[in-house]
JSON list of N, CA and C in Angstrom, two decimals:
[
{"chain": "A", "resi": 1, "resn": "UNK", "atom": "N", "xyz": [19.19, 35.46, 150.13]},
{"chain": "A", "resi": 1, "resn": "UNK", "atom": "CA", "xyz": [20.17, 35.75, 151.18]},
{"chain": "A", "resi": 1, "resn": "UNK", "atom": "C", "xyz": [20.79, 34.44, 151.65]},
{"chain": "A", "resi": 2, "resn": "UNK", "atom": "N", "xyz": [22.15, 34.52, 151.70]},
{"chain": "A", "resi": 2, "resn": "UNK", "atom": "CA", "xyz": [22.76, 33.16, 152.06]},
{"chain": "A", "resi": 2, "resn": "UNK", "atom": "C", "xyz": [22.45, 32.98, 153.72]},
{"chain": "A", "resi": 3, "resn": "UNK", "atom": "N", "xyz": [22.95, 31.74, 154.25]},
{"chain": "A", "resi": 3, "resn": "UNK", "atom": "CA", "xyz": [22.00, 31.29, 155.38]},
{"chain": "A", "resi": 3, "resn": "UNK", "atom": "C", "xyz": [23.11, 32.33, 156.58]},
{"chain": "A", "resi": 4, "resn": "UNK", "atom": "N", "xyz": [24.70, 32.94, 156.24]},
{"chain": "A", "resi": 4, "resn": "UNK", "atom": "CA", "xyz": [25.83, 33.68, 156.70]},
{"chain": "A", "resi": 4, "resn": "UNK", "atom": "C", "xyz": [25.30, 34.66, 156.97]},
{"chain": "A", "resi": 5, "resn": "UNK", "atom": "N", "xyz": [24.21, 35.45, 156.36]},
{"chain": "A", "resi": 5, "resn": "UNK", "atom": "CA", "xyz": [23.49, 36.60, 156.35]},
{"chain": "A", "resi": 5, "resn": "UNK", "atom": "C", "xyz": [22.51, 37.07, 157.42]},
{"chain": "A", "resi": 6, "resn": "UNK", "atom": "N", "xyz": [22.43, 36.04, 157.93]},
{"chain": "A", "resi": 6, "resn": "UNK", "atom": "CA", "xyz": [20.85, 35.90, 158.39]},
{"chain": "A", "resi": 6, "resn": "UNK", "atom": "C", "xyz": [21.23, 36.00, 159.89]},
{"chain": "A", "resi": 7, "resn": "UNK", "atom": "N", "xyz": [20.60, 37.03, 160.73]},
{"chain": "A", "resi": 7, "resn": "UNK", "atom": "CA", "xyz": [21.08, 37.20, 161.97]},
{"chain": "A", "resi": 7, "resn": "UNK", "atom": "C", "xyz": [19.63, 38.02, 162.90]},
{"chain": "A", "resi": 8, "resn": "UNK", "atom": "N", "xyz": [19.90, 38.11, 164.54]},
{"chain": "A", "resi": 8, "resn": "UNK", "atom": "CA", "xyz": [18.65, 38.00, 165.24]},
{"chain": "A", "resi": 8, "resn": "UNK", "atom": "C", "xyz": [19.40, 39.50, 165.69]},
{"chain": "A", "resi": 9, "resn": "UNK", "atom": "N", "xyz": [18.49, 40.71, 165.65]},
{"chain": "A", "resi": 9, "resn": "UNK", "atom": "CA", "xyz": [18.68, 41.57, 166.60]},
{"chain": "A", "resi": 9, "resn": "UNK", "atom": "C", "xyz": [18.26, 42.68, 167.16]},
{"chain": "A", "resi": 10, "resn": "UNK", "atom": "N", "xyz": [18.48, 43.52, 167.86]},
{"chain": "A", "resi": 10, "resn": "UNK", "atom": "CA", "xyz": [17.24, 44.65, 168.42]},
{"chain": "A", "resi": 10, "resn": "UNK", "atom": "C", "xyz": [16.79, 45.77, 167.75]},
{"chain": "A", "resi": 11, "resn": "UNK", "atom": "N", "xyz": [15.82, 45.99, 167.23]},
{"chain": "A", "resi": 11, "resn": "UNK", "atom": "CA", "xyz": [15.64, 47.19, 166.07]},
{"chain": "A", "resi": 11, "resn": "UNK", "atom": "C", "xyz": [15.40, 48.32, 167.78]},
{"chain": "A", "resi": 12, "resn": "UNK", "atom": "N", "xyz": [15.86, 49.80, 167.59]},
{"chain": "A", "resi": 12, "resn": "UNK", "atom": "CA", "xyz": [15.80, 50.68, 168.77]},
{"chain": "A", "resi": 12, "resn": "UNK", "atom": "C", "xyz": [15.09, 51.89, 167.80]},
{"chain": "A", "resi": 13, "resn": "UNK", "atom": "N", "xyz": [15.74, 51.78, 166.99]},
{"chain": "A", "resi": 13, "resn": "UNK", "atom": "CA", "xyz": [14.91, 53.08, 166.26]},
{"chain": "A", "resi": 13, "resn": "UNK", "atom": "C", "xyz": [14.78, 53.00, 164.52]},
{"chain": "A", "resi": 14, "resn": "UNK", "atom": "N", "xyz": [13.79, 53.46, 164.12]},
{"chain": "A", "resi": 14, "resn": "UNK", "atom": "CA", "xyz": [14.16, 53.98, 162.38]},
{"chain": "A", "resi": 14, "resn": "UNK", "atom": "C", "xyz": [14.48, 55.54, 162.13]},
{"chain": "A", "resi": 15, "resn": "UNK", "atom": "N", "xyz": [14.91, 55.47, 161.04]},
{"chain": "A", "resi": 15, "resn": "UNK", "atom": "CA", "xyz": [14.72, 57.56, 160.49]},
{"chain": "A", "resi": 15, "resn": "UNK", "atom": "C", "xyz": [15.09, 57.40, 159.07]},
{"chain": "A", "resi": 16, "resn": "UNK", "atom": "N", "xyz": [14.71, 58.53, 158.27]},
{"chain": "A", "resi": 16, "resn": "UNK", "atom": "CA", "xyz": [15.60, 58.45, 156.99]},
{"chain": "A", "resi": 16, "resn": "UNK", "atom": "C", "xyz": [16.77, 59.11, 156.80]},
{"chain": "A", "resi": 17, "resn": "UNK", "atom": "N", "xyz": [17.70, 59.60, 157.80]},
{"chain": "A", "resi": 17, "resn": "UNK", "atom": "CA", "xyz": [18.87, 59.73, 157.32]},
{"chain": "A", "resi": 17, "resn": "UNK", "atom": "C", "xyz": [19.56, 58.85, 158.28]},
{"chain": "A", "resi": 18, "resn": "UNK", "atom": "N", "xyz": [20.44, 58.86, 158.08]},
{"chain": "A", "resi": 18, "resn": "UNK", "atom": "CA", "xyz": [21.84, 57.98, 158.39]},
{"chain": "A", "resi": 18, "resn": "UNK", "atom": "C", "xyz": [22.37, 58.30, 159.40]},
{"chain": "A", "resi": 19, "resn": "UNK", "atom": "N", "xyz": [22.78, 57.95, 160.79]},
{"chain": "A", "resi": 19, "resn": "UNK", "atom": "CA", "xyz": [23.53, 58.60, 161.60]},
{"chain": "A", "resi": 19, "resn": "UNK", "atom": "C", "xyz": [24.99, 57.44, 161.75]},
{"chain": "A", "resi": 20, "resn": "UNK", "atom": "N", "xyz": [25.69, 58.46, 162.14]},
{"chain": "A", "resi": 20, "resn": "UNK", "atom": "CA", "xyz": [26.57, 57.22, 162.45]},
{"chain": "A", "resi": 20, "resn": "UNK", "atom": "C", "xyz": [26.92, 56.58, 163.97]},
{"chain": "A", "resi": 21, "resn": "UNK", "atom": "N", "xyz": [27.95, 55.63, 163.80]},
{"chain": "A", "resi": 21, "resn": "UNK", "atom": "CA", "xyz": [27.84, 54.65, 165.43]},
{"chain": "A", "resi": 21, "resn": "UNK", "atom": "C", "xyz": [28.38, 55.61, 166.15]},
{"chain": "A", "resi": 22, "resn": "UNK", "atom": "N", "xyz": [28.03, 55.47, 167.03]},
{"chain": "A", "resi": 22, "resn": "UNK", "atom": "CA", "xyz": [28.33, 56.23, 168.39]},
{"chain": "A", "resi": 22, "resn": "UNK", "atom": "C", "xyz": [27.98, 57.58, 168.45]},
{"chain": "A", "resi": 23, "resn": "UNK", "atom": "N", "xyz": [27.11, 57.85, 167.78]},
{"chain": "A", "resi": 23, "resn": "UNK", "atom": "CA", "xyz": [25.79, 59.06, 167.73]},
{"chain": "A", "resi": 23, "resn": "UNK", "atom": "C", "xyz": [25.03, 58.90, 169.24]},
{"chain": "A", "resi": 24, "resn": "UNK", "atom": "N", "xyz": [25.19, 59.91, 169.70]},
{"chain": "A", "resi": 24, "resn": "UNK", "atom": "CA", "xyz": [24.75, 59.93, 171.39]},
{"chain": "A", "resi": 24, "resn": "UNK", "atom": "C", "xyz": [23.42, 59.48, 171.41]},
{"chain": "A", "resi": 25, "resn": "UNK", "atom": "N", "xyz": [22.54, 60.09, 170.35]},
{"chain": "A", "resi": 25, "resn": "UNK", "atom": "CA", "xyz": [21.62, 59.35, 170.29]},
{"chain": "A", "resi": 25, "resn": "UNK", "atom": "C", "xyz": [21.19, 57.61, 171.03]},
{"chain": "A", "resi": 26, "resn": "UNK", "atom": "N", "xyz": [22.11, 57.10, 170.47]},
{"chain": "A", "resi": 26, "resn": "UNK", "atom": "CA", "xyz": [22.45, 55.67, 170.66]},
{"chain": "A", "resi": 26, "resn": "UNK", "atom": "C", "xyz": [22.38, 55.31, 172.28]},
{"chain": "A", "resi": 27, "resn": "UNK", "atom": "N", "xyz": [23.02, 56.25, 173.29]},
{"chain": "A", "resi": 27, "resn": "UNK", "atom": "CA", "xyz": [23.03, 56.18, 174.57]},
{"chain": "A", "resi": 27, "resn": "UNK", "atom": "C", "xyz": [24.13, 54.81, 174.83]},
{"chain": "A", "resi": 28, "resn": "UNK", "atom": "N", "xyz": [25.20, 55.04, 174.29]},
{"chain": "A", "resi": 28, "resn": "UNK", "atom": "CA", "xyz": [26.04, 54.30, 174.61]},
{"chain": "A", "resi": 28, "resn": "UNK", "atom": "C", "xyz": [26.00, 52.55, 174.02]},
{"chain": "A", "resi": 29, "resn": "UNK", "atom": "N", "xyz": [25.02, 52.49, 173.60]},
{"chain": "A", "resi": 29, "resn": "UNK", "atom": "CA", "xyz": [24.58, 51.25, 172.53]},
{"chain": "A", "resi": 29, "resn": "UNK", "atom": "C", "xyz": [25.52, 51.29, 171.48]},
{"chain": "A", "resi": 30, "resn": "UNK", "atom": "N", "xyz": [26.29, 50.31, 171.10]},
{"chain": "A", "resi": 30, "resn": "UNK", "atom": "CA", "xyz": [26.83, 49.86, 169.85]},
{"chain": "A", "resi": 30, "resn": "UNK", "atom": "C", "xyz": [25.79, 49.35, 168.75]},
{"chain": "A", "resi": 31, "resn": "UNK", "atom": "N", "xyz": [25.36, 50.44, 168.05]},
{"chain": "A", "resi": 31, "resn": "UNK", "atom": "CA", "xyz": [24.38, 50.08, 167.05]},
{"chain": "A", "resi": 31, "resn": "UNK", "atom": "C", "xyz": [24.53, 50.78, 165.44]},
{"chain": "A", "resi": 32, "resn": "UNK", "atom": "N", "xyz": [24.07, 49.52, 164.85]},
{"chain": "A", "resi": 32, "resn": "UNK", "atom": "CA", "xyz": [24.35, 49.51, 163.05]},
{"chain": "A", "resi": 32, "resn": "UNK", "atom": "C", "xyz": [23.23, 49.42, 162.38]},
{"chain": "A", "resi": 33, "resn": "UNK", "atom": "N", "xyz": [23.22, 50.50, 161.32]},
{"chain": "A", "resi": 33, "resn": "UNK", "atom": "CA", "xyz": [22.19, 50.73, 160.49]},
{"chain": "A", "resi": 33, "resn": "UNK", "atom": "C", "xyz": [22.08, 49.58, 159.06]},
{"chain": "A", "resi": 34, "resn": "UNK", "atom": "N", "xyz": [20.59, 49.40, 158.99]},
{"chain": "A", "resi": 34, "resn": "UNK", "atom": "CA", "xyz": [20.54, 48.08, 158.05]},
{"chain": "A", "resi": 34, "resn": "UNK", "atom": "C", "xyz": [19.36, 49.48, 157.11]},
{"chain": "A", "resi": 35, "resn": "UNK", "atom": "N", "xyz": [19.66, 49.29, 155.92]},
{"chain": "A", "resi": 35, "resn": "UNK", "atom": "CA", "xyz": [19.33, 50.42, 155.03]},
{"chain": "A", "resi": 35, "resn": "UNK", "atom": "C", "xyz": [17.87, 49.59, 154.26]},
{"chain": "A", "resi": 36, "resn": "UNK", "atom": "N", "xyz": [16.77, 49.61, 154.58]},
{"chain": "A", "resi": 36, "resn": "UNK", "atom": "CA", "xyz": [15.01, 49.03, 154.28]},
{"chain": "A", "resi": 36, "resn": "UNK", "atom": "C", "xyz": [14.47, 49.88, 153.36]},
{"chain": "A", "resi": 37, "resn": "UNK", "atom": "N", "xyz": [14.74, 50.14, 151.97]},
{"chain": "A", "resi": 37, "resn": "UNK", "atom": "CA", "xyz": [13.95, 50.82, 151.06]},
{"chain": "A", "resi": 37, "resn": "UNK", "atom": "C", "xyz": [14.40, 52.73, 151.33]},
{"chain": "A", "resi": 38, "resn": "UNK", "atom": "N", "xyz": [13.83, 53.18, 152.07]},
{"chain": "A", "resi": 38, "resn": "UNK", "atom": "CA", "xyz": [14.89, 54.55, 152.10]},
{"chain": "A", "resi": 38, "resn": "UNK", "atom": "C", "xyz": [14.99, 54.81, 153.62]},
{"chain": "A", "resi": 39, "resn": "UNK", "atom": "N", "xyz": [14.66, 54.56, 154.36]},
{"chain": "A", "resi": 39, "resn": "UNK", "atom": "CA", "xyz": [14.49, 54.11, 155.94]},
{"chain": "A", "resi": 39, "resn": "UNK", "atom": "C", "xyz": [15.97, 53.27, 156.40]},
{"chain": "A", "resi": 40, "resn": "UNK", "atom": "N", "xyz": [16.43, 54.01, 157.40]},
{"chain": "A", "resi": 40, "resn": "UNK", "atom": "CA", "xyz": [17.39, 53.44, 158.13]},
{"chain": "A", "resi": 40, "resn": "UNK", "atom": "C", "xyz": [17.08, 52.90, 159.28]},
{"chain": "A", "resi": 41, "resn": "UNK", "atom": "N", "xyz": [17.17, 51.53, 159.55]},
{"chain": "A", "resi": 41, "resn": "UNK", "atom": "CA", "xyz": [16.58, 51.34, 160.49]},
{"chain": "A", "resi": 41, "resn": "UNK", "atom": "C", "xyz": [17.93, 50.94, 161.75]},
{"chain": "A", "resi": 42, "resn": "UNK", "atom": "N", "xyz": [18.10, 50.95, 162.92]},
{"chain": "A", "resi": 42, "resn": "UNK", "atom": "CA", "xyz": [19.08, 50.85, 163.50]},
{"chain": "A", "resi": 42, "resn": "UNK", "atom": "C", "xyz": [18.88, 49.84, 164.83]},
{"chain": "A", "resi": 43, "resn": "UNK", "atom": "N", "xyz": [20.04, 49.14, 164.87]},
{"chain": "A", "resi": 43, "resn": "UNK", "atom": "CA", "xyz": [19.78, 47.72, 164.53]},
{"chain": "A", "resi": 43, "resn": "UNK", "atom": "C", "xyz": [20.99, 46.98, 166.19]},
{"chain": "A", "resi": 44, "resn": "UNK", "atom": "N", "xyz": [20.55, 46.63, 166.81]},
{"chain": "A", "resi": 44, "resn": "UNK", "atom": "CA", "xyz": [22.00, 46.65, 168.36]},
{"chain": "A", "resi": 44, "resn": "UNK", "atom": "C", "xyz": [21.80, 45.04, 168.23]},
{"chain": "A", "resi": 45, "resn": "UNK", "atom": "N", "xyz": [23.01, 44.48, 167.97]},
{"chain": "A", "resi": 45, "resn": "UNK", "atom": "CA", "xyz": [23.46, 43.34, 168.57]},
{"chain": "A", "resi": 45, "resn": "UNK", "atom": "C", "xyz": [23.67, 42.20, 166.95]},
{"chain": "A", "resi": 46, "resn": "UNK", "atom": "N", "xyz": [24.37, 41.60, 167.11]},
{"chain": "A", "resi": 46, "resn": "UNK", "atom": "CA", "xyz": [24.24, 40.30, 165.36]},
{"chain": "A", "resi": 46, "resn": "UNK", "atom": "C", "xyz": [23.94, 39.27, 166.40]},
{"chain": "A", "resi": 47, "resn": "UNK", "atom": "N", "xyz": [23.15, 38.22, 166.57]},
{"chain": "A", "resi": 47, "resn": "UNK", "atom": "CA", "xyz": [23.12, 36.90, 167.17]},
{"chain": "A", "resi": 47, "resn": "UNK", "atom": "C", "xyz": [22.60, 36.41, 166.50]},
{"chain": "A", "resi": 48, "resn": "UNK", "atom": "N", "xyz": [23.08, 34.36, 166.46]},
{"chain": "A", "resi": 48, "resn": "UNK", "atom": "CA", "xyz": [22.96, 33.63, 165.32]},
{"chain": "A", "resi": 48, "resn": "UNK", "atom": "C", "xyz": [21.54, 32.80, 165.93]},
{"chain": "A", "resi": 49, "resn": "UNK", "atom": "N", "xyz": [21.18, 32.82, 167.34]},
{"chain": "A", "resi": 49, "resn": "UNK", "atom": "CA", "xyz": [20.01, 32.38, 167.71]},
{"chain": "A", "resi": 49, "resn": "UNK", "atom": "C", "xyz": [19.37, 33.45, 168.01]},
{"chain": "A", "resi": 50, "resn": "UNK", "atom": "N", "xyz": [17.91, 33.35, 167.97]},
{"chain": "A", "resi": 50, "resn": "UNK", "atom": "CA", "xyz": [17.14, 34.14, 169.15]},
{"chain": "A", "resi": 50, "resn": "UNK", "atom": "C", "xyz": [16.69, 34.15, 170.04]},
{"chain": "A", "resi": 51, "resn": "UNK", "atom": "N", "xyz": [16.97, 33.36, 170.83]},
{"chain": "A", "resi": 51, "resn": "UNK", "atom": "CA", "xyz": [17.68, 33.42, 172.20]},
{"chain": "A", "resi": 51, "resn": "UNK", "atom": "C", "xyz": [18.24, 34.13, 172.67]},
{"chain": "A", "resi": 52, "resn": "UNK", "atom": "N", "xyz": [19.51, 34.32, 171.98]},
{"chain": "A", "resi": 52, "resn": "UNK", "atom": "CA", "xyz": [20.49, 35.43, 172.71]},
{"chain": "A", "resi": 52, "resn": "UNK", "atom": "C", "xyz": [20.06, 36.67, 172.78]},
{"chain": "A", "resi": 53, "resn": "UNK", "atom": "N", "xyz": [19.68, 36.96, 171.16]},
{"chain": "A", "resi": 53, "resn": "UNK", "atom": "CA", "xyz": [18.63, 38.08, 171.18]},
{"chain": "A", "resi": 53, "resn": "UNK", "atom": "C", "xyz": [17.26, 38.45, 172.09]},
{"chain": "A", "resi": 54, "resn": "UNK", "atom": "N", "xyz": [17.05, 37.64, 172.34]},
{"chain": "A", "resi": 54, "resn": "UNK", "atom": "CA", "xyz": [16.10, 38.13, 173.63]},
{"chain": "A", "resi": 54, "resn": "UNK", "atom": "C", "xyz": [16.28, 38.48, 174.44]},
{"chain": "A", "resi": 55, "resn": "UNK", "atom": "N", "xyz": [17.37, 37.94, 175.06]},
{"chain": "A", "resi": 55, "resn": "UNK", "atom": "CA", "xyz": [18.46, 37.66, 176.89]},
{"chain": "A", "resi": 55, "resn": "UNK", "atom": "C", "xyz": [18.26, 39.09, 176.17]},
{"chain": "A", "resi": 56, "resn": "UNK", "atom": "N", "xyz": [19.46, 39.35, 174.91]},
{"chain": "A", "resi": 56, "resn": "UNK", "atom": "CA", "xyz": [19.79, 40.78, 175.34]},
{"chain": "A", "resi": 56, "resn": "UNK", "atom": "C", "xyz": [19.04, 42.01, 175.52]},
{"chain": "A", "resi": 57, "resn": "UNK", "atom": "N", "xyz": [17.68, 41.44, 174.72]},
{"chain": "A", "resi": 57, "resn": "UNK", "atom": "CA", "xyz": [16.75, 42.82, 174.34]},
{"chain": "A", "resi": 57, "resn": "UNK", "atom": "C", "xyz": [15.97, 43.31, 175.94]},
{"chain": "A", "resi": 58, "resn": "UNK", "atom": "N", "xyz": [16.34, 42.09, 176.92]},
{"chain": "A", "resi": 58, "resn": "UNK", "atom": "CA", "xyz": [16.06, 42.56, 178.35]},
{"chain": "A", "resi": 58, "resn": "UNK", "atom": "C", "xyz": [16.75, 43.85, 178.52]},
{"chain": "A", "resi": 59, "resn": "UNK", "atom": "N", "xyz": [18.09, 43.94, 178.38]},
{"chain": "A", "resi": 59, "resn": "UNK", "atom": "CA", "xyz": [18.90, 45.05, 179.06]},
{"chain": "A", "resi": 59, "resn": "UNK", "atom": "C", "xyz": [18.95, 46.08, 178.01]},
{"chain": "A", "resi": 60, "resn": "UNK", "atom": "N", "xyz": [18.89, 46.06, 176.60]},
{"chain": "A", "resi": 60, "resn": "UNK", "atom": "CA", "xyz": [18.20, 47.17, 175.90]},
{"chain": "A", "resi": 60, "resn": "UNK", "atom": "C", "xyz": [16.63, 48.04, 176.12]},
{"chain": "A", "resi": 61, "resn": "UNK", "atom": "N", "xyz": [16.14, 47.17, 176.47]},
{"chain": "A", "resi": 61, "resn": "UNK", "atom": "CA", "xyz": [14.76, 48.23, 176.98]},
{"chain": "A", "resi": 61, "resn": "UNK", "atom": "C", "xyz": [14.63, 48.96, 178.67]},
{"chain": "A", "resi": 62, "resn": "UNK", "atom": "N", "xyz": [15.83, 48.62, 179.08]},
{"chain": "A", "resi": 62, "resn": "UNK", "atom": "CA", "xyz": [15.84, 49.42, 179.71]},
{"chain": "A", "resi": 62, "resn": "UNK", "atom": "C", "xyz": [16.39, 50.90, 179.30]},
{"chain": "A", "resi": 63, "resn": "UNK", "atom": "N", "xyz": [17.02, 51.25, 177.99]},
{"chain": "A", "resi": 63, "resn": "UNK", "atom": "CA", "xyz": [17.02, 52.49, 177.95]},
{"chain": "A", "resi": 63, "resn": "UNK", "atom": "C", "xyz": [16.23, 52.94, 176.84]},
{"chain": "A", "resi": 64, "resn": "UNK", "atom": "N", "xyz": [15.54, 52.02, 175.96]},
{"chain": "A", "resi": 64, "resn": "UNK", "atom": "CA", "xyz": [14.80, 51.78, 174.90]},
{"chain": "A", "resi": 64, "resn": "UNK", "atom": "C", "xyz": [13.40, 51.13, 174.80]},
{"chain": "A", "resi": 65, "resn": "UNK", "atom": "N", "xyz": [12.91, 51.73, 175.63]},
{"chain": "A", "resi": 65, "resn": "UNK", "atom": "CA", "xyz": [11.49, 50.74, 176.11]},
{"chain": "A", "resi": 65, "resn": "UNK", "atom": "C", "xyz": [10.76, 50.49, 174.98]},
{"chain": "A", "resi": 66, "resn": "UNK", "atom": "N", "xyz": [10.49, 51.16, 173.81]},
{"chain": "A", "resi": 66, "resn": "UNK", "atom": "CA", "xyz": [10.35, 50.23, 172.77]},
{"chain": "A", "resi": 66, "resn": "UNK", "atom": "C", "xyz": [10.96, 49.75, 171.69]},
{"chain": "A", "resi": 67, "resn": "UNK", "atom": "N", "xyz": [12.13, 49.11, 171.89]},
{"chain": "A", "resi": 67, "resn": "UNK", "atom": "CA", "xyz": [12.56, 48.20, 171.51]},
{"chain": "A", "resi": 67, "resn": "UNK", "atom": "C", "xyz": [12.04, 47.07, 170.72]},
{"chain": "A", "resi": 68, "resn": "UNK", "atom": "N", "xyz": [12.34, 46.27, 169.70]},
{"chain": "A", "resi": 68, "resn": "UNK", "atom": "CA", "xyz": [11.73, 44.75, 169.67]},
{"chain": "A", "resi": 68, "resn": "UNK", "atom": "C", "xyz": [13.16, 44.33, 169.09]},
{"chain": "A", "resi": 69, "resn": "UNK", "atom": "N", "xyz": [12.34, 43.00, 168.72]},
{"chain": "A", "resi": 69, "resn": "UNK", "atom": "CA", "xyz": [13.63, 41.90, 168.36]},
{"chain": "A", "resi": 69, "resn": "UNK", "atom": "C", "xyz": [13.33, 41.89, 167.29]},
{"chain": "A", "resi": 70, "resn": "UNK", "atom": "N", "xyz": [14.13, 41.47, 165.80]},
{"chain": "A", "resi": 70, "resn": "UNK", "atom": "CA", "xyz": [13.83, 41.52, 165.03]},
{"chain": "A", "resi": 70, "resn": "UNK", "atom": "C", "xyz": [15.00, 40.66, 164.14]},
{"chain": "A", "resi": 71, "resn": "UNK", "atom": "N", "xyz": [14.31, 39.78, 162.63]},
{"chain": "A", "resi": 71, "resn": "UNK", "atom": "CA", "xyz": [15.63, 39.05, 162.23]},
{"chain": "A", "resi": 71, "resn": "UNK", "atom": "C", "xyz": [15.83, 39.71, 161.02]},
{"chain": "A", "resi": 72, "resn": "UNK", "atom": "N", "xyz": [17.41, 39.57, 160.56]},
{"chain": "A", "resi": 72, "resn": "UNK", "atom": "CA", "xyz": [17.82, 40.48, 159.81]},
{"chain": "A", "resi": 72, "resn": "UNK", "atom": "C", "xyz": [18.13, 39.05, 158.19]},
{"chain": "A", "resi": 73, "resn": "UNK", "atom": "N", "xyz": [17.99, 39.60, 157.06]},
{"chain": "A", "resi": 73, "resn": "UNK", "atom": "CA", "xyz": [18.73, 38.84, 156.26]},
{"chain": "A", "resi": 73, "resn": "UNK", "atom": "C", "xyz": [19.09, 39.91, 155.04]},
{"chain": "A", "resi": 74, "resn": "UNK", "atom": "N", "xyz": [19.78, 39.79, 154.95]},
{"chain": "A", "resi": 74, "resn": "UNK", "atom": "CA", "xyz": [20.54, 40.73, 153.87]},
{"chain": "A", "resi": 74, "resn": "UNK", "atom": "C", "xyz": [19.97, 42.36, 155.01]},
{"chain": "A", "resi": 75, "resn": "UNK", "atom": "N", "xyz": [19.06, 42.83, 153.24]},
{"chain": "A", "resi": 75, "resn": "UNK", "atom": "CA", "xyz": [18.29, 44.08, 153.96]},
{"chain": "A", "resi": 75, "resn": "UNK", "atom": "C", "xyz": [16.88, 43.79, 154.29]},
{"chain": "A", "resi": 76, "resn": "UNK", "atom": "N", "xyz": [15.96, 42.79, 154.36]},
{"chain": "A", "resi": 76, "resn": "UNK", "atom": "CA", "xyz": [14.75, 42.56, 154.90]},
{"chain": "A", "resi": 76, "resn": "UNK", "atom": "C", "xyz": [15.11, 42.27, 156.35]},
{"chain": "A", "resi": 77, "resn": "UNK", "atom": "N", "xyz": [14.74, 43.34, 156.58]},
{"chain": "A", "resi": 77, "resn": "UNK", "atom": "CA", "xyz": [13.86, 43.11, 158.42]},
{"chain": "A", "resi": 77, "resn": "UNK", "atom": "C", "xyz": [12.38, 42.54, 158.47]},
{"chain": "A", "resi": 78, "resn": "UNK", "atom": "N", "xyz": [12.26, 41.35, 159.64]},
{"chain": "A", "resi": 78, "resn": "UNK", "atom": "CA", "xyz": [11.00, 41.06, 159.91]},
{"chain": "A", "resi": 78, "resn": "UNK", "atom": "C", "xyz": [10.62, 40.67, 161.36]},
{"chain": "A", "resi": 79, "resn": "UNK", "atom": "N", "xyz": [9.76, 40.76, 161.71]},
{"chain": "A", "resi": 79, "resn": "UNK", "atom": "CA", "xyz": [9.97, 40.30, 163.62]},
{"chain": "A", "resi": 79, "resn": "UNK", "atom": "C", "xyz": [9.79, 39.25, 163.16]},
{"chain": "A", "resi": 80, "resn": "UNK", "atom": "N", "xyz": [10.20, 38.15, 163.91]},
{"chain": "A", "resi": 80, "resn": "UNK", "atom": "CA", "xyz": [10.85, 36.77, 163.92]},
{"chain": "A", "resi": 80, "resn": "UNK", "atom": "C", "xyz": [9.12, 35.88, 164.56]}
]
């Protein structure tokens, strides 16, 4: 994965099918699915530090209490 790829952000949920953005589900979250073997995992925010990703994952668990942070490169997810 090139180093362009590689980004920090809030995993809120997995499933195996696909929903799309702005699926109420979401609760008003702007969130994008990163596709992990057959698992969709869904994915709020791109930040190039994790830092930012943290600040933000404060105000995501408030409607997502389990939430984590997580770094993205290509399609491997891993908590950071």
């Amino acid at each position: 994965a090139s180093e362009d790829n590689i980004y920090y952000g809030i995993q809120i949920m997995a499933g195996s099918r696909e929903l799309r953005s702005g699926d109420p589900v979401f609760k008003g979250h702007d969130a994008h699915s990163v596709k992990s073997g057959n698992i969709y995992k869904y994915i709020i925010g791109k930040h190039a530090s994790k830092a930012d990703a943290q600040e933000q994952l404060k105000f995501v668990k408030k409607t997502f209490p389990d939430a984590f942070l997580v770094k993205v490169a290509g399609n491997v997810i891993s908590r950071p």
